[in-house]
XYZ file of C-alpha atoms in Angstrom:
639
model
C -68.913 -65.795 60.230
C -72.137 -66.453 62.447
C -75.378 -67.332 60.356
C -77.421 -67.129 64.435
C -77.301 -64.674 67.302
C -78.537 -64.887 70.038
C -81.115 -61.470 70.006
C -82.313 -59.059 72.493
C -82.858 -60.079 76.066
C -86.397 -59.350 77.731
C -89.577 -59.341 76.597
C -92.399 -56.680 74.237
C -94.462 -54.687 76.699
C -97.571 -55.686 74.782
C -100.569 -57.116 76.062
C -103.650 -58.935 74.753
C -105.394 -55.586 73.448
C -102.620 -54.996 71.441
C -101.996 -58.508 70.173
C -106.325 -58.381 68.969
C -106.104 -54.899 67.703
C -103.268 -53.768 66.451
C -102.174 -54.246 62.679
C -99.427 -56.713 62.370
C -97.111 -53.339 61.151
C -97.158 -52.004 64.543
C -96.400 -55.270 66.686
C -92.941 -56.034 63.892
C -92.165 -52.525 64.635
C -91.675 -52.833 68.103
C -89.389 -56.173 67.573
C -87.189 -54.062 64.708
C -87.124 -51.579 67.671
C -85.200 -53.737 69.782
C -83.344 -55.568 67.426
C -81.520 -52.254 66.547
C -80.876 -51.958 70.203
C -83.681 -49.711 72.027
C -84.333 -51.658 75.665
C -87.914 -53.036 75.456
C -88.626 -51.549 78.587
C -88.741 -47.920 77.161
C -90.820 -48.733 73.861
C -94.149 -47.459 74.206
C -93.390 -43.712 74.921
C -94.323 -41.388 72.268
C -92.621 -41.831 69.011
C -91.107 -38.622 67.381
C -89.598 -38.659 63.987
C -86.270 -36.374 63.365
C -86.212 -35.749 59.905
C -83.148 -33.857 58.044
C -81.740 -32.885 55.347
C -78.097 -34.406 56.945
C -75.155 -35.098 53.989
C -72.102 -36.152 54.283
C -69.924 -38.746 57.111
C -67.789 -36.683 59.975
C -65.804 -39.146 62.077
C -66.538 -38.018 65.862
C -63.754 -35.405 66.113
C -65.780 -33.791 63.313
C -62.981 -34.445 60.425
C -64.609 -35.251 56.930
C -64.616 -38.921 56.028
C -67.122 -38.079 52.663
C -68.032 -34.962 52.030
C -71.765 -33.133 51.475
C -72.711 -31.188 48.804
C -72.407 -28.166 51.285
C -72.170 -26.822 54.813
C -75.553 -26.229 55.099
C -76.449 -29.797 55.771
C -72.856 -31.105 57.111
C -73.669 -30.143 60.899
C -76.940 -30.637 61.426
C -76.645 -34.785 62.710
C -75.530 -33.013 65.641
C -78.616 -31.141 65.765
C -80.859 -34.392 65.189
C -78.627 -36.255 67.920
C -79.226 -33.559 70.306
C -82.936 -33.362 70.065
C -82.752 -37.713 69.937
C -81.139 -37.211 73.621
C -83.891 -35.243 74.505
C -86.462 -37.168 73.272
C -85.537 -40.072 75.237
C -84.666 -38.048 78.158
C -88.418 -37.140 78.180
C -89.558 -40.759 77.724
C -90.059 -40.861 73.749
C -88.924 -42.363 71.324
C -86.818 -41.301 68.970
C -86.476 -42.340 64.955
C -84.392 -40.734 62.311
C -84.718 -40.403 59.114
C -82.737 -38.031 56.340
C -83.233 -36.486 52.968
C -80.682 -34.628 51.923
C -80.287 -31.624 49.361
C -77.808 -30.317 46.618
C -75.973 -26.683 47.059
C -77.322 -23.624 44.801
C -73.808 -21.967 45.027
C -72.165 -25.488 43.691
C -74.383 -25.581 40.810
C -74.243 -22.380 39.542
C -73.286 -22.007 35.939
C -73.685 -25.540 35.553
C -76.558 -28.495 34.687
C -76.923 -29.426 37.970
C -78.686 -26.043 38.526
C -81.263 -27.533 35.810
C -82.226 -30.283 39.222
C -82.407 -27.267 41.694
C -86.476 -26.241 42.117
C -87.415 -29.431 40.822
C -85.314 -31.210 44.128
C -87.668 -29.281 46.310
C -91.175 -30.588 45.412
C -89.409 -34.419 44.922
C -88.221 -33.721 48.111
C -90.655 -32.659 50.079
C -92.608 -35.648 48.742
C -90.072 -38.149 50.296
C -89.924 -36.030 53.229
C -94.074 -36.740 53.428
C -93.627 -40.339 52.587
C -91.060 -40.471 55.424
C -93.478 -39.234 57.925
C -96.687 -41.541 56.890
C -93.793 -44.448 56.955
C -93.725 -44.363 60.571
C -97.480 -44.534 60.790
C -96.747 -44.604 65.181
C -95.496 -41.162 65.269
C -96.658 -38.817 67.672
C -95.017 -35.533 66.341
C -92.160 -34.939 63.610
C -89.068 -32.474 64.329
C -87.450 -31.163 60.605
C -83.895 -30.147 60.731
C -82.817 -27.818 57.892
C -80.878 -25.189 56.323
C -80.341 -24.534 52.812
C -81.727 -22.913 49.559
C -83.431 -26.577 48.731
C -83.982 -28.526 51.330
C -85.252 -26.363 53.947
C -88.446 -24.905 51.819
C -88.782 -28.668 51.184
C -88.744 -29.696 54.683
C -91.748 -26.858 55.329
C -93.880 -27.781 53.128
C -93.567 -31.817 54.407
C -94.018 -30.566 58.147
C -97.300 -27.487 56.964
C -99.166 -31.132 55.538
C -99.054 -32.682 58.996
C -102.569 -31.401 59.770
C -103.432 -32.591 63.035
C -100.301 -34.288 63.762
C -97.463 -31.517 66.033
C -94.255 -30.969 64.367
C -91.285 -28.459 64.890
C -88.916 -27.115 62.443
C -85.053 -26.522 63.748
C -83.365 -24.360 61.479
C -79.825 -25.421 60.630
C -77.719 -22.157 61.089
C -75.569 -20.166 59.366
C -71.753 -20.283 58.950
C -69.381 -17.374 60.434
C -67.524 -14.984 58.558
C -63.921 -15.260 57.933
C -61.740 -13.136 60.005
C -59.871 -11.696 57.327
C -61.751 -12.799 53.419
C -64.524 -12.239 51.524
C -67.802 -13.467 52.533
C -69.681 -16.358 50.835
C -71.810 -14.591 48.346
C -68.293 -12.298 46.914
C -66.010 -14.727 46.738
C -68.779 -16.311 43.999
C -67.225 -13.534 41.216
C -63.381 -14.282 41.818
C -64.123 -16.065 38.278
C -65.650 -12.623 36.810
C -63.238 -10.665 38.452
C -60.302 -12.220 37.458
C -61.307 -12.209 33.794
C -60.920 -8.454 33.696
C -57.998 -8.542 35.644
C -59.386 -6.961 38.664
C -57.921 -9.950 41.426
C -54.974 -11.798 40.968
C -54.834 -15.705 40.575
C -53.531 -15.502 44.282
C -55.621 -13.761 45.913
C -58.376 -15.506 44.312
C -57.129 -18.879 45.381
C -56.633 -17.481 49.095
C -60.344 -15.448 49.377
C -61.488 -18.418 47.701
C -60.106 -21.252 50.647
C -60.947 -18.866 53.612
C -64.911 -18.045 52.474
C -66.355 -20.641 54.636
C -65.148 -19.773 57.816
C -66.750 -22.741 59.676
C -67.687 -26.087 58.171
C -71.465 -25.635 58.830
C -74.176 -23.714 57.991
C -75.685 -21.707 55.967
C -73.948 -18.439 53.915
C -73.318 -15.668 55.890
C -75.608 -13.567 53.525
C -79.637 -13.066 53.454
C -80.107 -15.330 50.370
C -82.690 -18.089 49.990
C -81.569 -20.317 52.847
C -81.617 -17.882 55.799
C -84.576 -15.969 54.475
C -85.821 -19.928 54.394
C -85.120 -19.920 58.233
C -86.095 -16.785 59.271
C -89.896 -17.458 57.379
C -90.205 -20.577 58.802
C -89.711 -18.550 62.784
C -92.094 -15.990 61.399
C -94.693 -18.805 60.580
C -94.519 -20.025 63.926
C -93.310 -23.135 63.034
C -89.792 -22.726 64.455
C -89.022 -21.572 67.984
C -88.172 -17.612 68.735
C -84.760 -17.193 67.958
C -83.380 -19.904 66.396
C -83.086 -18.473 62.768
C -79.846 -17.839 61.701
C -77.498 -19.183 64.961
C -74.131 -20.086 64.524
C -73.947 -23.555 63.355
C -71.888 -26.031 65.829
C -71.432 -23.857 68.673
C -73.758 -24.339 72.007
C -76.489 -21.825 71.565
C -77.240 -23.452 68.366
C -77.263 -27.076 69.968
C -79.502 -25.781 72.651
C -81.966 -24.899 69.648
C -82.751 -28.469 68.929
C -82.810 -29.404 72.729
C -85.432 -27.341 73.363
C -87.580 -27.989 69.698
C -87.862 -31.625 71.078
C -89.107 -30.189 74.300
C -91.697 -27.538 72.678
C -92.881 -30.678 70.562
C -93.822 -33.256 73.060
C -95.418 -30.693 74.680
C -97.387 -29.603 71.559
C -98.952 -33.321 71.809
C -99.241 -32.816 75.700
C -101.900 -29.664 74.484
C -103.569 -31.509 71.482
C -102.253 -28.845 69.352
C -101.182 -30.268 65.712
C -99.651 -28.268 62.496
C -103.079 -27.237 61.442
C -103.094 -24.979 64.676
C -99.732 -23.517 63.568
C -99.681 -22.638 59.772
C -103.039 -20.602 59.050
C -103.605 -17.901 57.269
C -102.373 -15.162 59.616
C -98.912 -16.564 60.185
C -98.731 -17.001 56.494
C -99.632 -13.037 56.089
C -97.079 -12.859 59.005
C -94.323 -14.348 56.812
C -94.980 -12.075 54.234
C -94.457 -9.111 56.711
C -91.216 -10.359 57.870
C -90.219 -11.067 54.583
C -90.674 -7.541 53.704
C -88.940 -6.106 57.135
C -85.934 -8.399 56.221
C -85.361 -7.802 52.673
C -85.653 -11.420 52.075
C -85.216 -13.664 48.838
C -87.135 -13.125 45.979
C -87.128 -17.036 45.639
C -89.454 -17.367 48.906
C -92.036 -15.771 46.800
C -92.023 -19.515 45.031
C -91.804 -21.205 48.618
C -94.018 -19.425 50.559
C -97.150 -20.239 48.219
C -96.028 -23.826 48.153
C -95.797 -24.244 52.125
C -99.388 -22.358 51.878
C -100.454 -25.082 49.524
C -99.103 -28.008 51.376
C -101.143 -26.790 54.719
C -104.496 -26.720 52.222
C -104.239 -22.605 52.735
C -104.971 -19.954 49.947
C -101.733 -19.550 48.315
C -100.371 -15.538 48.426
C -100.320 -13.994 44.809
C -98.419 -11.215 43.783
C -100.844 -8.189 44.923
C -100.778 -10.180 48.228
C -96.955 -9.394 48.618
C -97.397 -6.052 46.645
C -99.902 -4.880 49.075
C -97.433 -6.147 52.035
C -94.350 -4.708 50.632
C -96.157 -1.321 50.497
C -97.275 -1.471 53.864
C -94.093 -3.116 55.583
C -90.820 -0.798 55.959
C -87.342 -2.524 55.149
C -85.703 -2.727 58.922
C -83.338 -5.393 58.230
C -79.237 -4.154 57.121
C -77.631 -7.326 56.248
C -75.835 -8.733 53.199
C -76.366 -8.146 50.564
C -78.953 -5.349 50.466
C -76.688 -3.321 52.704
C -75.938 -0.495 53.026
C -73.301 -1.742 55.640
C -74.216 -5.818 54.402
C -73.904 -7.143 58.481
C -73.511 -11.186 58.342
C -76.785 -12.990 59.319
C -74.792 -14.163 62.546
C -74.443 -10.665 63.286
C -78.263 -10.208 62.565
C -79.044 -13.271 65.004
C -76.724 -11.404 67.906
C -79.371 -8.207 67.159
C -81.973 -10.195 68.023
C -83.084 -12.026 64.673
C -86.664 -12.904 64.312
C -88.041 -11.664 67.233
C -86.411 -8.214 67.302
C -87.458 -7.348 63.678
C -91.335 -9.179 64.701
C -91.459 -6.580 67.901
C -90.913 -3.341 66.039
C -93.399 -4.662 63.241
C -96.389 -5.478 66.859
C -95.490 -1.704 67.663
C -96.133 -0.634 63.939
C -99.879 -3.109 64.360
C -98.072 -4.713 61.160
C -98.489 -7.791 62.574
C -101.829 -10.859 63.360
C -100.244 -11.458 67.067
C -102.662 -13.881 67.856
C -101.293 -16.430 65.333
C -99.917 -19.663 67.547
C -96.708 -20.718 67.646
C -94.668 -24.202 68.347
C -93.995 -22.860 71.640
C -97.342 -23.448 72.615
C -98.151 -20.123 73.125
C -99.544 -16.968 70.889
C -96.737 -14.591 68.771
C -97.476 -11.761 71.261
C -96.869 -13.769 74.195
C -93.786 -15.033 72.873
C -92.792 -11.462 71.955
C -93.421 -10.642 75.180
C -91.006 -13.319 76.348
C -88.496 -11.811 74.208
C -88.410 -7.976 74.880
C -87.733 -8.934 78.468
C -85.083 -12.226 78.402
C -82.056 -11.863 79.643
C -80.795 -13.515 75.843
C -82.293 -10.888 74.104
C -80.015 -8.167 75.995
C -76.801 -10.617 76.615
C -76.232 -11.370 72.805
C -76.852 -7.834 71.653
C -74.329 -6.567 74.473
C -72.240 -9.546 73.053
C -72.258 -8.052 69.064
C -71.479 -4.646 70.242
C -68.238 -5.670 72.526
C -66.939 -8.143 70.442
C -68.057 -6.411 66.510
C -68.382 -3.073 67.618
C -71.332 -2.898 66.023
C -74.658 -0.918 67.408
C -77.473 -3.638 67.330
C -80.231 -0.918 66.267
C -77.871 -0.266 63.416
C -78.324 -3.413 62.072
C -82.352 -4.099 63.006
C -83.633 -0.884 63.039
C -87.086 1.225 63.874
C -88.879 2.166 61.077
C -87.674 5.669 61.568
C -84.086 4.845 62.143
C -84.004 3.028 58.769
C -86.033 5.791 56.788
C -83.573 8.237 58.100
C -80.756 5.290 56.709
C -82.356 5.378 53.418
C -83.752 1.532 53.481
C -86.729 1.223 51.460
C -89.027 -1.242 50.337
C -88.339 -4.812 49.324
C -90.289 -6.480 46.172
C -92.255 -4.881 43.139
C -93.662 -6.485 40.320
C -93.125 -4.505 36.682
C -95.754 -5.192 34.086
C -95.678 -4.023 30.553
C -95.599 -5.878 27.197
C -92.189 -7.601 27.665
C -94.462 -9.164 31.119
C -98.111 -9.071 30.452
C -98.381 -11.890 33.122
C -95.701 -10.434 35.443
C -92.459 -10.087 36.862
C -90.392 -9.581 39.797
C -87.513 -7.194 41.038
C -86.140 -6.963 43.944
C -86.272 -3.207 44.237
C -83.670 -2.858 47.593
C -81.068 -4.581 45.919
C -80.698 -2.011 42.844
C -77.485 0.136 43.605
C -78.798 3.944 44.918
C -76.794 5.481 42.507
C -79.072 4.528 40.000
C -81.717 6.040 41.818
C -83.119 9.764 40.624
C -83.965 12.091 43.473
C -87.733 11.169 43.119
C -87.235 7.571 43.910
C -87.300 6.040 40.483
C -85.093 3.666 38.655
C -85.028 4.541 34.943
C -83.125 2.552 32.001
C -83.332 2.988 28.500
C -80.821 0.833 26.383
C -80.436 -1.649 23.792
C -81.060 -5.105 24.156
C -78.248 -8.107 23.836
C -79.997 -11.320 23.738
C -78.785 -14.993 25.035
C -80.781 -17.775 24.998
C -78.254 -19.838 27.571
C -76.400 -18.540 30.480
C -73.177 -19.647 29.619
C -73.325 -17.607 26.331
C -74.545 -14.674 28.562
C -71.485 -15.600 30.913
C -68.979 -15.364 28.275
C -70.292 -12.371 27.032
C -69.731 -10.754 30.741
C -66.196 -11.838 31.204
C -65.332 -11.271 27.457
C -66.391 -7.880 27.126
C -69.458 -8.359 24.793
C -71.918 -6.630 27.599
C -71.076 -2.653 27.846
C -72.297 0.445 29.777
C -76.324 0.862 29.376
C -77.115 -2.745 27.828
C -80.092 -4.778 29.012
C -78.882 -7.891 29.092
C -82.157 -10.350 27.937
C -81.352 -13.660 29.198
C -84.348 -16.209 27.454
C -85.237 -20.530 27.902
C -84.192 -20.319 31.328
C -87.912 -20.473 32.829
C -89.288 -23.687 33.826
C -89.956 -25.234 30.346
C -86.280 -23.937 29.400
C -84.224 -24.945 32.411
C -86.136 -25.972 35.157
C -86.430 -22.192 35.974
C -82.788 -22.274 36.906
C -80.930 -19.103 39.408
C -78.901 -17.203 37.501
C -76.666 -15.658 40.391
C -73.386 -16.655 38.249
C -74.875 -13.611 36.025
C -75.964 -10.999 38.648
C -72.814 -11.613 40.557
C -70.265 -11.135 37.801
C -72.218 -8.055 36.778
C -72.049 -6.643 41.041
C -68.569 -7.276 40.305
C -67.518 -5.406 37.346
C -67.429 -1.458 37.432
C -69.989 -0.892 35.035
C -72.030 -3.759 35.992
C -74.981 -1.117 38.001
C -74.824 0.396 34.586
C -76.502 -2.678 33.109
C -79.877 -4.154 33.370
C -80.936 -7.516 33.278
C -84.405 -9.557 31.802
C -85.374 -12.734 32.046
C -87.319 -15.644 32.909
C -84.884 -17.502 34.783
C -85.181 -16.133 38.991
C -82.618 -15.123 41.405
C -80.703 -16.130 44.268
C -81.327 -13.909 47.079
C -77.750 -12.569 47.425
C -78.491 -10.886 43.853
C -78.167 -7.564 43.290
C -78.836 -4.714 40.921
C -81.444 -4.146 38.439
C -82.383 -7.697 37.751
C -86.272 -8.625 36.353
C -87.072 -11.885 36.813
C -90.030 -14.490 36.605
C -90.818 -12.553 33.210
C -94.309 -14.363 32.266
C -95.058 -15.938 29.983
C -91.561 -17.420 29.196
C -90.371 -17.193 26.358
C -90.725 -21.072 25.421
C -94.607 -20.598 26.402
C -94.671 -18.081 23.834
C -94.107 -14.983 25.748
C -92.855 -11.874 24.196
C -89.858 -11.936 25.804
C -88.895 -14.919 23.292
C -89.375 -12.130 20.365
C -86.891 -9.345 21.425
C -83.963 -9.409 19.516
C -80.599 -7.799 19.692
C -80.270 -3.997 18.992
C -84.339 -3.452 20.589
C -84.929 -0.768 22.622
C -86.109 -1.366 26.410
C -87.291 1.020 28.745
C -87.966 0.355 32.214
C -88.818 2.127 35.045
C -88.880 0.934 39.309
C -90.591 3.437 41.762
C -89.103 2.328 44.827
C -91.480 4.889 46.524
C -94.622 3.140 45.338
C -93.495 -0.146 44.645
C -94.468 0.118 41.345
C -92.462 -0.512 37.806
C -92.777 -0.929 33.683
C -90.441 -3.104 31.124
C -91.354 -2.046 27.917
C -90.270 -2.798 24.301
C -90.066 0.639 23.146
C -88.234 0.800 19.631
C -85.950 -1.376 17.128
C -83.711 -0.383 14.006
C -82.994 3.119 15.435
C -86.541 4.044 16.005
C -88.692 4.866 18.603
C -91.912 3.802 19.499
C -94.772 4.880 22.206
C -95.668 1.345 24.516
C -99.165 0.568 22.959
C -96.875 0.953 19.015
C -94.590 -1.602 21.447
C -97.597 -3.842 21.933
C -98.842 -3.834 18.455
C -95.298 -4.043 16.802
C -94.786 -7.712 19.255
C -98.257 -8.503 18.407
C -97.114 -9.509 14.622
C -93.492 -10.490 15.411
C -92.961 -14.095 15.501
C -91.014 -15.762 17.773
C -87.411 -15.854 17.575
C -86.220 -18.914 15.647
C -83.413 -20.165 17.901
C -85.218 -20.734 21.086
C -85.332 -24.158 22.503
C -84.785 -25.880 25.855
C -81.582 -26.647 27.388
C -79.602 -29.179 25.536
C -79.278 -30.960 28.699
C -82.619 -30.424 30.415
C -83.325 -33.979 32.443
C -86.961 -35.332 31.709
C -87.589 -35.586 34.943
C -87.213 -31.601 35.090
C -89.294 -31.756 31.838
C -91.753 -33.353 33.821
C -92.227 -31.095 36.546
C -92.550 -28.201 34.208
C -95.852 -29.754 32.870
C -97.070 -30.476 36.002
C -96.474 -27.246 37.355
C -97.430 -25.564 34.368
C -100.834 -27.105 34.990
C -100.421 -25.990 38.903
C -100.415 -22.042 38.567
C -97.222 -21.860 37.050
C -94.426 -19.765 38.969
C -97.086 -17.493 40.559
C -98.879 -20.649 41.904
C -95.337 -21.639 43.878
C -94.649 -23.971 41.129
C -96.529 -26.890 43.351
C -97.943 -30.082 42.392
C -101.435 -29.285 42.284
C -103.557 -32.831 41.926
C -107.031 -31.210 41.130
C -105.452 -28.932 38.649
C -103.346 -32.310 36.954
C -105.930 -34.294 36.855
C -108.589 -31.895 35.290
C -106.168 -30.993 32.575
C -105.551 -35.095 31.629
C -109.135 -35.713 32.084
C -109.848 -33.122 29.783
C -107.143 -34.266 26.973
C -108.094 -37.999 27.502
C -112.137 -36.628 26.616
C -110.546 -34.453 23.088
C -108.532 -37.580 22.476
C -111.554 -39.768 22.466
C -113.617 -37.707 20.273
C-alpha cells in the first residue's frame, strides 16, 4: 500500500488572468480534471455535462453484474459514452453525471408505487443541482427514457434558460418474436386467477416480454409518449423518439445530440430559445395525433413551469384534442396496437408533425435543438433518404404498410380513430376529471358516438382490496368500480394500471367502469375516470359514494365532451341537480384515510403541491404559491 504517487505529468494551461480572476472553484477544478486522467493539454474546451438517468453495472460484453430497476435506464451509459466520444472529438469536455429512476411496471400493486410522482419533482431537483454543480458548463445533454425519470430530466434541462442543452431519448425495447408484449404480459396474474392462462404459459410469456435488455416498453405509455413530447418540444433531435435501444441508429442519436449542442453554443442559442410557448402548444398537438399518456397531462405543465411558461390547463388540451385528429395506431389504443419500434420505422415524430404542418395544426416557426426552425427541419425530413429507407425497411421485414400505422387524417377517420382526452364534470368531479376517450373498447360505443354507463357502485378505498375483488369475482358485468385515497393526499396519487389491466383482461372487464382519484398509466384501457377532483381525502364527493349508488356517465367521443353523475341510491332514482343536493348533506364516508404505508416524504409533497395547483397545476413545486400559504398561516398563528 502507497500513501504518495507521483501525479499527472505537465502543467494547467492557465495564465495570470485566470490566476487574478477566477474563483478558487474553477482553478481546483481543472487540477481534479487531471487527476482523474484528462491530459492538461485539452482542458479549456467547452465543458458539456451528460446527465442520465443510467442504473445498473453491465460488464463490457453487456452481461449484468447488478441489475437496474428496469430496461429503460440499463442501456443508456452507452448512449452517454457515445456522445462523451463526441464531445472530445469536437474539442470539449466532457463530465458525467447520473440520476437514476425506479420502474412504474415494477411497482405496480405495491408501496413503492406510493414513491412514483413524488421521484420526479425530487428528481428533477438533483438533476438541477447537478447542472449548477458544474458551474463551467457550456451546455448540458439529458439522456432518458422512462415513465419517471425522463419527465424529470425535462423539466431540469426547460430551467436552463440561457444556457443550450439537448435531450437524447433512451429508446424503446423490441418485441418478442413469439410472446406477449410488455404492457399484456402485466395481467398473467389476473388472468390466471380465472383460469384463463396456464401456470406455464404464464411463466414462458412472462420470461420472453422483454425482448431486448434496453429500453423502454414496446407500448405508447408514459415513457415513449415522454420521448416523443420531448421531440415535439424541440428539445430532442427529429427522429430520435422511440429507436431501438442498443442497436446503431440509436447510438448515432447521441452522436449527433452532442454535435447539435456545441453548435447550439456556437449560435448563442440557450433553452429559453427552445421551450416557449408555441412548442409547448406543439406538444399538446402531438400529444393528441399520438394518442399519448394521460400522465403527460401532469408533465407537460410541470416542464412548462420549470421554463417560467404559462402552464396548459385542461380547456388548453380540451380545445387541442378537439382540434387535433388521432393519426397515431400503436399499442395500446389500437386498433391493430403496432409496437412503438414499428411506429419509429413509420417515421415517428416527424411523420405524424408533417401531416399535422399540412392540416396548419401546427406553430412551425418554433426552434428546435437542431438549430434550425420545426418547418425547416420538416422539410429535412419529407425528403431524407432515412425517412424513405426505414419505412421501406418496416414494410419488407413486418409487412406492415407505414401509412397504416401513421396515418392522414382521412385515412384514420375512414379507420375509425378518434380523438384522444376529455375531461367529464358532474357532481362526482366538480373540479374535474380525465378519460382517455380512445382507449374505451368501440363496442361500448352507440352509433352516435357516445359512451353511456349506468350501474351500481362497489367501493374500495385501497387497490389491493379493489385487486382482490377483480381476481376473486366480487366485480361483475355493469359495476363501476369506485376506487377512493389513492390521490395525492391518499397515495402519492399512485397509477393504478394493476386495476385497468386485469379488468382489459377479463371478458367482462369493457363491461365495467372505473372512478377514481388515483391516474393511469398510459397503456390503460377502457372506461377509466381519473384525476377525480377534489379527492376524496380533500373532501371531495367522491369520498361519499357508497356501495349499491347509482352512477351514470356519459363520453361523447365526437365532441370530446362527458358527465359522471351520482344519480340514485337504495333502489331509487334521482335527476343530477337531486344528485347534487342529496351529496350536499351526506357526510363523508367514515373509513377513508391515507395509505397505511404512505412515506412522509410523499406526505410532504402532497402539501406542497396541494399549495402548487394541485394535479391540474402539474403537481409542481411552486415557491410563490408555498411561501404565500406559510406566510399567511405564520400571520393567523401570530394573532
Amino acid at each position: 500500500m502507497k500513501t504518495r504517487a507521483k501525479g499527472p505529468s505537465g502543467q494547467l494551461p492557465i495564465t495570470p488572468e485566470m490566476l487574478l480572476n477566477q474563483p478558487s472553484g474553477n482553478l481546483f477544478g481543472l487540477s481534479m480534471d487531471v487527476g482523474m486522467g484528462w491530459s492538461p493539454s485539452h482542458l479549456l474546451g467547452p465543458e458539456v455535462l451528460i446527465l442520465s438517468t443510467h442504473g445498473g453495472v453491465r460488464a463490457p460484453d453487456g452481461t449484468p453484474i447488478a441489475l437496474g430497476f428496469h430496461t429503460g435506464h440499463w442501456e443508456v451509459g452507452l448512449l452517454v459514452a457515445e456522445a462523451a466520444h463526441e464531445v472530445a472529438a469536437l474539442h470539449g469536455v466532457p463530465f458525467a453525471g447520473a440520476c437514476t429512476d425506479p420502474c412504474d411496471g415494477r411497482t405496480q400493486g405495491t408501496t413503492g408505487m406510493l414513491d412514483s410522482l413524488p421521484f420526479r419533482n425530487d428528481a428533477a431537483m438533483v438533476l438541477r443541482r447537478l447542472m449548477r454543480s458544474l458551474p463551467t458548463r457550456a451546455g448540458v445533454l439529458g439522456v432518458a427514457t422512462c415513465d419517471k425519470g425522463l419527465p424529470a430530466m425535462m423539466m431540469a434541462l426547460a430551467s436552463a434558460d440561457r444556457i443550450p442543452t439537448v435531450l437524447v431519448p433512451g429508446g424503446v425495447t423490441l418485441l418478442p418474436e413469439n410472446g406477449e408484449d410488455a404492457g399484456k404480459v402485466q395481467t398473467i396474474g389476473a388472468r390466471f386467477a380465472q383460469q384463463q392462462i396456464t401456470l406455464e404459459y404464464a411463466a414462458e410469456m412472462g420470461c420472453r416480454a422483454c425482448a431486448s435488455p434496453g429500453g423502454g416498453c414496446q407500448f405508447l405509455g408514459t415513457a415513449a409518449t415522454s420521448q416523443v413530447i420531448a421531440e415535439a418540444l424541440g428539445m430532442a433531435l427529429p427522429h430520435t423518439a422511440l429507436a431501438p435501444s442498443g442497436q446503431p441508429i440509436w447510438l448515432d442519436a447521441a452522436r449527433r445530440s452532442a454535435r447539435a449542442l456545441l453548435r447550439l453554443r456556437e449560435l448563442g442559442l440557450g433553452t429559453a430559445d427552445v421551450v416557449t410557448a408555441a412548442s409547448v402548444e406543439n406538444a399538446m398537438a402531438v400529444h393528441a395525433a399520438f394518442g399519448g399518456s394521460t400522465n403527460l397531462l401532469l408533465h407537460l405543465p410541470a416542464i412548462a413551469h420549470a421554463a417560467r411558461l404559462k402552464r396548459p390547463v385542461a380547456d388548453d388540451w380540451s380545445r387541442v384534442n378537439r382540434q387535433v385528429p388521432r393519426l397515431v395506431d400503436a399499442l395500446p389504443n389500437g386498433p391493430n396496437n403496432y409496437a412503438t419500434v414499428q411506429v419509429f420505422l413509420a417515421g415517428g415524430t416527424p411523420e405524424v408533425m408533417l401531416h399535422l404542418r399540412r392540416a396548419g395544426l401546427l406553430n412551425t416557426r418554433a426552434l428546435t435543438v437542431a438549430g434550425q426552425s420545426l418547418n425547416e427541419c420538416l422539410d429535412w425530413w419529407e425528403d431524407s433518404p432515412r425517412r424513405f429507407a426505414l419505412r421501406k425497411t418496416l414494410l419488407e421485414q413486418d409487412g406492415i404498410d407505414p401509412d397504416d400505422v401513421i396515418m392522414s387524417p382521412d385515412h384514420a377517420r375512414s379507420r375509425g380513430l378518434t380523438s384522444t382526452v376529455c375531461f367529464p364534470m358532474g357532481n362526482l368531479a366538480p373540479e374535474g376529471s380525465v378519460i382517455k376517450a380512445t382507449s374505451i373498447d368501440p363496442a361500448s360505443i352507440d352509433e352516435d358516438g357516445q359512451y353511456r354507463h349506468l350501474g351500481p357502485a362497489k367501493v374500495f378505498v385501497t387497490e389491493a382490496e379493489a385487486i382482490h375483488a377483480i381476481k376473486t369475482g366480487a366485480i361483475q358485468t355493469g359495476d363501476v368500480l369506485v376506487l377512493i385515497c389513492s390521490g395525492p393526499l391518499g397515495a402519492g396519487m399512485q397509477e393504478i394500471y394493476q386495476i385497468t389491466a386485469a379488468l382489459k383482461a377479463l371478458p367482462f372487464g369493457r363491461h365495467v367502469a372505473v372512478l377514481t382519484d388515483a391516474r393511469f398509466s398510459g397503456v390503460s384501457t377502457g372506461a377509466c375516470i381519473g384525476h377525480i377532483s377534489p379527492e376524496a381525502l380533500a373532501g371531495g364527493n367522491i369520498g361519499k359514494v357508497q356501495d349499491g349508488d347509482l352512477i351514470e356517465i356519459v363520453i361523447d367521443r365526437i365532441n370530446l365532451a362527458g358527465m359522471v353523475n351520482f344519480v340514485g341510491s337504495s333502489g331509487s332514482s334521482l335527476s343530477v341537480e337531486d344528485g347534487w343536493r342529496e351529496l350536499a348533506k351526506r357526510p363523508l364516508r367514515t373509513d377513508l384515510r391515507p395509505h397505511p404505508d404512505l412515506p412522509d416524504d410523499t406526505r410532504l409533497w402532497a402539501a406542497l403541491v396541494q399549495a402548487s395547483g394541485g394535479v391540474w397545476g402539474g403537481c409542481v413545486y411552486d415557491v410563490d404559491s408555498i411561501t404565500t400559504v406559510l406566510d399567511r398561516g405564520q400571520r393567523l398563528t401570530s394573532l
